[in-house]
Coordinates of C-alpha atoms in Angstrom, one line a residue:
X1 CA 22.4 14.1 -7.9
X2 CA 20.8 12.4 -11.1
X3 CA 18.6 9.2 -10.0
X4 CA 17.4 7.1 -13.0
X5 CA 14.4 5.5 -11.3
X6 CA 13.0 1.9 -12.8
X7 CA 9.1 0.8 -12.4
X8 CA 8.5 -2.3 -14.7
X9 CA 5.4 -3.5 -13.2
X10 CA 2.6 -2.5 -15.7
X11 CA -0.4 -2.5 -13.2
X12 CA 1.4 0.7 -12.4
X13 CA 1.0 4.0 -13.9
X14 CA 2.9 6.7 -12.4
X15 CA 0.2 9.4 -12.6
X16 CA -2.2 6.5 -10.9
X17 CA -4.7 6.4 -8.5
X18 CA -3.6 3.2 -6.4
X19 CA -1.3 2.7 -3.5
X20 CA 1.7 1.4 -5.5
X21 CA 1.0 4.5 -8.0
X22 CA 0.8 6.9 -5.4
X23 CA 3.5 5.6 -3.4
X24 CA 6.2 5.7 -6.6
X25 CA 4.9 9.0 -7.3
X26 CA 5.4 10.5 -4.1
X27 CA 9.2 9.1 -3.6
X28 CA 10.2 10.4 -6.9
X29 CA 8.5 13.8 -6.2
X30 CA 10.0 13.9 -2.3
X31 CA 13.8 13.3 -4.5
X32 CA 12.8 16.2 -6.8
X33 CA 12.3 18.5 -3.8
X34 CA 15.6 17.1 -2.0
X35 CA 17.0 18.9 -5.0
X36 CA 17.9 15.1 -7.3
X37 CA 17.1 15.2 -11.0
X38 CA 15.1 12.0 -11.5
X39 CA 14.2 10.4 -14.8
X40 CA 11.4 7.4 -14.4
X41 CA 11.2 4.5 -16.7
X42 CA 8.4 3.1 -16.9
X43 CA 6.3 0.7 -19.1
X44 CA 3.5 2.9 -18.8
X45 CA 4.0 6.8 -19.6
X46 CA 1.4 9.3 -17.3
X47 CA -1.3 11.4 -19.3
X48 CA -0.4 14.7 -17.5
X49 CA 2.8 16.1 -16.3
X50 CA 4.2 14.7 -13.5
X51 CA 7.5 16.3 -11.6
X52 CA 9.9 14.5 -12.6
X53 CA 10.6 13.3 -16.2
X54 CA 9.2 9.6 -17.6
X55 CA 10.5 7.8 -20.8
X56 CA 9.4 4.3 -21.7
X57 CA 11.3 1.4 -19.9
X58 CA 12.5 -0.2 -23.4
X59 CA 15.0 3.1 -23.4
X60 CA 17.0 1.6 -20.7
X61 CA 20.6 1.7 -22.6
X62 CA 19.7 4.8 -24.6
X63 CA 18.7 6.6 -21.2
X64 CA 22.0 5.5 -19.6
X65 CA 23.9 7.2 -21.9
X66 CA 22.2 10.6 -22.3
X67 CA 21.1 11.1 -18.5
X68 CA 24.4 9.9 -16.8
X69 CA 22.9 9.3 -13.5
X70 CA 25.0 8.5 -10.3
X71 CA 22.6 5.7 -9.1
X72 CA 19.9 3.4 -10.6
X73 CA 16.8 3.5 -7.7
X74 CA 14.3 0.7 -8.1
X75 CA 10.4 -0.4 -7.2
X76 CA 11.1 -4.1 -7.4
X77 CA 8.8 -5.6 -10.2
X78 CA 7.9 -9.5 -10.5
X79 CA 10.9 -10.9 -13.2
X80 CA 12.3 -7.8 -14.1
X81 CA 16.5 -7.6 -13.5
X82 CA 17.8 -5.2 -16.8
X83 CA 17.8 -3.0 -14.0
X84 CA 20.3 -4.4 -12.1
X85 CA 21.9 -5.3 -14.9
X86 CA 22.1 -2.3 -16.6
X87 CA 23.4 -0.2 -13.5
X88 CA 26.0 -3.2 -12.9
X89 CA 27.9 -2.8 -16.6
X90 CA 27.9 1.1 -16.0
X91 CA 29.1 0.6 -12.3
X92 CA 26.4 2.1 -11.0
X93 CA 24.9 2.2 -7.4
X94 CA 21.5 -0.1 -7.5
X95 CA 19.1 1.0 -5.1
X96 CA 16.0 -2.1 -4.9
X97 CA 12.9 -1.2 -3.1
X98 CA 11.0 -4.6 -2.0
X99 CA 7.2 -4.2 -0.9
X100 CA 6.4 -7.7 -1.2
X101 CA 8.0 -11.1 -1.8
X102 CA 6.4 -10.9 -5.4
X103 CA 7.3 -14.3 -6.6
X104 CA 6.0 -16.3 -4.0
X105 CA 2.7 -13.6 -3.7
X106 CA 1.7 -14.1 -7.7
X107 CA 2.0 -18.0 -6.8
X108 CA -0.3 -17.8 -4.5
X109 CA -3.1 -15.1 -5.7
X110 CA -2.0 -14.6 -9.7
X111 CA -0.7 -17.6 -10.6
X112 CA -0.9 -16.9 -14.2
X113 CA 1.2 -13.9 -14.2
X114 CA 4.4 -16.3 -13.1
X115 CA 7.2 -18.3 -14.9
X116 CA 9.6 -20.6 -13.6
X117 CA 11.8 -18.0 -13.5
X118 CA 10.7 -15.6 -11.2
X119 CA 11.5 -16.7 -8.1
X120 CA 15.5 -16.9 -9.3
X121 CA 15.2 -13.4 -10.4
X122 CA 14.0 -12.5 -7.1
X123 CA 16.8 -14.4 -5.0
X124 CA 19.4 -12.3 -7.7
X125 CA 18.0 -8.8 -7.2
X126 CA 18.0 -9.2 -3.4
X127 CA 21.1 -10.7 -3.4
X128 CA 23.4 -8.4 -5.9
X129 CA 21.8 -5.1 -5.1
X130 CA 23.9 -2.4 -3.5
X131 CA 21.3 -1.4 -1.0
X132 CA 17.8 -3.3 -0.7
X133 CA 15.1 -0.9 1.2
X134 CA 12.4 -3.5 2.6
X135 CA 9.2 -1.5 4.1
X136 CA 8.7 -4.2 6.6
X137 CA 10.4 -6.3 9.4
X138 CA 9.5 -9.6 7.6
X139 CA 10.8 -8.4 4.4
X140 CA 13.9 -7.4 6.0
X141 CA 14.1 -11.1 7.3
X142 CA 13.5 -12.2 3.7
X143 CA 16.0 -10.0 1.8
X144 CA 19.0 -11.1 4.4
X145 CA 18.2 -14.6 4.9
X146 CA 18.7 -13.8 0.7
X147 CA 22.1 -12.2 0.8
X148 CA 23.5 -14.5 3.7
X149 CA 24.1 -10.8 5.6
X150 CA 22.7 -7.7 6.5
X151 CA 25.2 -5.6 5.3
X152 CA 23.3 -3.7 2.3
X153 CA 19.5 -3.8 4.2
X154 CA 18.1 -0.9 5.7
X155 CA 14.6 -1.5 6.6
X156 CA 12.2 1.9 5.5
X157 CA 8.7 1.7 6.2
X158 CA 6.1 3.3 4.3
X159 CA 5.0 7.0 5.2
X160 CA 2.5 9.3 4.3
X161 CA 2.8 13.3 2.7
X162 CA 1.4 15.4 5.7
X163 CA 0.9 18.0 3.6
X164 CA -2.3 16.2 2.2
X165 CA -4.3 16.1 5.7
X166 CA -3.1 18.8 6.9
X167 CA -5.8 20.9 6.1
X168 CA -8.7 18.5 6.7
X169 CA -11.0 19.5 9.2
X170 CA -11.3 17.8 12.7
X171 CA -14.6 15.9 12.3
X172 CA -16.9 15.3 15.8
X173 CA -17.9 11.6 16.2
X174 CA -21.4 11.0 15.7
X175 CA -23.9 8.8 18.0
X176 CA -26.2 9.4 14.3
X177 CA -26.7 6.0 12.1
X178 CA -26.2 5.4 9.4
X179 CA -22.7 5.0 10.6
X180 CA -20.0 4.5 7.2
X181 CA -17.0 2.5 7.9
X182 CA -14.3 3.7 5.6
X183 CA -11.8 1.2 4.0
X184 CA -9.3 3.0 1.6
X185 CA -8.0 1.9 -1.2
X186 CA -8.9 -1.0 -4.0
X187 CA -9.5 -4.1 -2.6
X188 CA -7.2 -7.3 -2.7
X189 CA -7.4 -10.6 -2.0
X190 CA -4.8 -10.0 0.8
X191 CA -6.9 -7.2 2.2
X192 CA -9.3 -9.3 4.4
X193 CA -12.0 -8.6 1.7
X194 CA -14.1 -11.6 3.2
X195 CA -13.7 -10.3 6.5
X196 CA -15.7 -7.2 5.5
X197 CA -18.2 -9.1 3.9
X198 CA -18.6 -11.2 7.0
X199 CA -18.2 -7.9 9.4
X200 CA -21.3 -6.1 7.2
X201 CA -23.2 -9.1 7.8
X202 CA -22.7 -9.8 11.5
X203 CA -23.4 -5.8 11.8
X204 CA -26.5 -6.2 10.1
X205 CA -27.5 -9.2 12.6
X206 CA -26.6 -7.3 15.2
X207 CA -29.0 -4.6 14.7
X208 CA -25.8 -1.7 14.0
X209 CA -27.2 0.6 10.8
X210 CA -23.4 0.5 9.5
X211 CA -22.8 0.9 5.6
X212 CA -18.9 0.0 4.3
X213 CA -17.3 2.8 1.8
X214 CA -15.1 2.0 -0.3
X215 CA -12.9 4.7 -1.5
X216 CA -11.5 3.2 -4.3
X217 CA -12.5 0.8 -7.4
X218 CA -11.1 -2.0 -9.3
X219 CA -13.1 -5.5 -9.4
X220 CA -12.1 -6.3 -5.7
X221 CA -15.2 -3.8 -5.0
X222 CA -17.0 -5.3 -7.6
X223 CA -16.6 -8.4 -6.0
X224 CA -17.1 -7.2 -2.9
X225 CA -20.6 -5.4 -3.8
X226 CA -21.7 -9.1 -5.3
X227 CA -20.6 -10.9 -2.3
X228 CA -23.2 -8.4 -0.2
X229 CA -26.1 -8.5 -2.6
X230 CA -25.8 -12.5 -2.4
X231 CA -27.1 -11.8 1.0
X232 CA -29.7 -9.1 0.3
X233 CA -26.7 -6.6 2.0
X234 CA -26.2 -4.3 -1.3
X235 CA -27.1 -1.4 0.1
X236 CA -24.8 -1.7 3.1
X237 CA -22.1 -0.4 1.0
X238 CA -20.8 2.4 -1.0
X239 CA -18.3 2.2 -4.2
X240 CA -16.8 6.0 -4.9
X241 CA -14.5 4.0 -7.6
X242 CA -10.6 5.6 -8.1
X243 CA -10.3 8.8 -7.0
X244 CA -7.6 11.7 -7.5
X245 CA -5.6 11.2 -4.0
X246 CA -6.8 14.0 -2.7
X247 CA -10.5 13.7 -3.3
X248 CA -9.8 10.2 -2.0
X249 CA -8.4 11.2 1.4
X250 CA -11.3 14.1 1.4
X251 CA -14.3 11.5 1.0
X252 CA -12.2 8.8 3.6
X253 CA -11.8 11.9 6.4
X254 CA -15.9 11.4 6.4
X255 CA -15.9 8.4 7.8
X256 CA -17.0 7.4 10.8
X257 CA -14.4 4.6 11.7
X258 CA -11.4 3.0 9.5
X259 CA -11.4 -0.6 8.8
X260 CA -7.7 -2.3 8.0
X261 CA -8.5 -6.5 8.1
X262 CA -6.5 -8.8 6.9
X263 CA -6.5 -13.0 7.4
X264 CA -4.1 -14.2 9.5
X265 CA -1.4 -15.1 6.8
X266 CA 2.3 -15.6 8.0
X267 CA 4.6 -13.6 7.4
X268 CA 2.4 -10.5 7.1
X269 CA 5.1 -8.6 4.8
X270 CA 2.7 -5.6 4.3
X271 CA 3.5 -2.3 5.5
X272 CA 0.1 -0.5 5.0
X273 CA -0.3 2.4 3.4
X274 CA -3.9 2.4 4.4
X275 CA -3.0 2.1 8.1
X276 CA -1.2 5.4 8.3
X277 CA -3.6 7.1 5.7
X278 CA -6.4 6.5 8.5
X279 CA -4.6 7.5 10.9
X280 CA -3.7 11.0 9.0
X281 CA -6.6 11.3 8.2
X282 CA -7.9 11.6 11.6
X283 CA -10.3 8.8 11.7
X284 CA -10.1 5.8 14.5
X285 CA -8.4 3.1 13.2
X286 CA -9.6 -0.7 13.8
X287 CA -6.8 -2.9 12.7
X288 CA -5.6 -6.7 13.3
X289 CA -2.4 -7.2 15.6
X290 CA -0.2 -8.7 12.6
X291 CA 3.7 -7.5 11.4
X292 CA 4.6 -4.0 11.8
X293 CA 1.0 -2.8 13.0
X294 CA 1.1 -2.8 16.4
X295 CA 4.7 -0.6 15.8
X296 CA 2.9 1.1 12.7
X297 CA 0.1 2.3 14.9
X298 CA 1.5 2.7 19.0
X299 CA -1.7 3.8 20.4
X300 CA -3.4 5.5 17.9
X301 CA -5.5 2.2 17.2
X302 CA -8.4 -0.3 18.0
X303 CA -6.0 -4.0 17.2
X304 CA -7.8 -7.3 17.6
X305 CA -6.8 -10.9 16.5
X306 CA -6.2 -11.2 12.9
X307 CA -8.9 -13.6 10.9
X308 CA -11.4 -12.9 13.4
X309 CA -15.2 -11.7 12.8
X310 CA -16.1 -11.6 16.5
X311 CA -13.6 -9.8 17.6
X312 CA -13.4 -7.0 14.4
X313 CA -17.2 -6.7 14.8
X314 CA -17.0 -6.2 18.7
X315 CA -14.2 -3.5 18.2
X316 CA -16.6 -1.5 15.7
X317 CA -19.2 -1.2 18.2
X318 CA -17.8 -0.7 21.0
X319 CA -16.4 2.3 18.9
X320 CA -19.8 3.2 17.3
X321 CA -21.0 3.6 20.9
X322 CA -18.1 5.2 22.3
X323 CA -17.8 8.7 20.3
X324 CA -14.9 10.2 22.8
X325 CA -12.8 6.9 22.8
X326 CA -13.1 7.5 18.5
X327 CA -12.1 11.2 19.3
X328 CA -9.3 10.3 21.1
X329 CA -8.1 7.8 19.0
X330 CA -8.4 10.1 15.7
X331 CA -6.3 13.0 17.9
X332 CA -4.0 10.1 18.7
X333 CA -3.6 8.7 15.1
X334 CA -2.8 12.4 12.9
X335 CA -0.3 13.1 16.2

């Protein structure tokens, strides 16, 4: 099977270091080794060799000529529909994959980055594509409240290559400070960044010789860093800045607990990729109860009430203090 895969967004490159990148990157890759031939188009072309084939997106018509695929697959992209389009004049499947409501989230945290349009564009793409894949429960609400039915929605949530932790080593909790409290990934707005500043600090009042890592970059850590050395906490945390994946998941795996916070926003659309990393990675997991966690995570996690500092901070110690309920947990997240 030929699959012509579309990625218009440019915050993503395809040989990237951040979730969206390495999420493309690894369903084109997993189609490869189904046995698909898959072309990528993509506004911005990777620096090394990838395994499957990238042209730039302006090639659209060209491509459709030359590759002959048998279905057009999708990462949906804020205002982008020549890929629907495109796969509609050659009567092609179209496949739409929908991680967020994108039109209402750039309202809201990049304002700038929206036109009048957008949100039009999204009601067409969820409505006209063949099959929509939503990675969460909410989205799936979303897409069919969209279409009027469900016919066409299959609900997919986001999973992670096993194959990457497989060969990490099983770490044994420490009772030693300084304890590191890993959060993975580049921070966002929507990732509860405040919370962590407001965790750090309570930590620190607490008495608890914690210090935050952040695997990962971008000016969310940045930001974060500032926040901390406005109150004299800058060395309570540590920036590694982007990371190949697997370096990334190496330097996480050290950690001594996972942190996944977010504010209480409604609906929580997210299906994240830094829930099940944590979990893979075999290091005990204190989340919010919000969406898809609780389903996300069974057992294999510490959940409290989203938005709240109290109740995040009394997780982490109880944790820090607890070394064979964080052993259990990590054996119960990589099962």
């Amino acid at each position: 099977m030929r699959v012509l895969a579309v990625s218009a967004d440019r915050g993503i490159a395809p040989d990237g270091t951040k979730g969206a990148s390495i999420h493309l990157r690894s369903i084109l890759g997993a189609l490869c080794e189904l046995g698909c031939e898959v072309l990528l188009l993509s506004r911005r072309l990777p620096a090394e060799p990838l395994p499957f084939e990238v042209a730039p997106l302006d090639s659209l018509a060209e491509t459709l000529r030359e590759f002959r695929p048998d279905l057009v697959y999708e990462r949906y992209s804020l205002g982008h529909e020549s890929g629907l389009e495109a796969a509609q004049r050659a009567g092609l499947p179209f496949i739409l994959e929908v991680n967020a409501p994108l039109a209402s989230e750039a309202l809201l945290h990049r304002p700038d980055t929206t036109g009048e349009s957008d949100a039009e564009v999204e009601a067409r793409l969820w409505r006209e594509a063949d099959v929509v894949l939503p990675v969460s429960s909410a989205l799936e609400k979303l897409v069919t409240e969209a279409r009027g039915h469900h016919r066409g929605v299959l609900r997919l949530a986001n999973g992670i290559d096993p194959r990457l932790f497989a060969t990490l080593p099983a770490r044994s909790p420490t009772l030693e400070a300084p304890f590191r409290l890993g959060f993975l990934g580049h921070p966002k707005p929507w990732h509860g960044t405040r919370l962590l500043v407001e965790l750090v600090a309570e930590l620190a009042n607490r008495g608890i010789d914690a210090i935050l890592r952040i695997v990962g970059g971008g000016p969310g850590a940045v930001d974060l860093h500032g926040a901390l050395a406005g109150r004299g906490l800058e060395n309570r945390i540590e920036i590694t800045g982007a990371l190949p994946q697997a370096v990334a998941v190496a330097r996480f795996a050290e950690t001594d607990l996972a942190l996944a916070p977010y504010e209480d926003m409604q609906p929580f659309y997210f299906c994240p990729l830094k829930v099940l990393e944590s979990m893979a990675a075999g290091v005990p997991l204190v989340s919010q109860q919000l969406g898809d966690i609780p389903e996300l995570v069974g057992d294999a996690a510490i959940l409290v009430p989203a938005g709240s500092v109290p109740a995040l901070a009394d997780a982490v110690v109880a944790l820090l203090e607890d070394p064979d309920r964080r052993r259990s947990l990590a054996a119960a997240g990589r099962r």
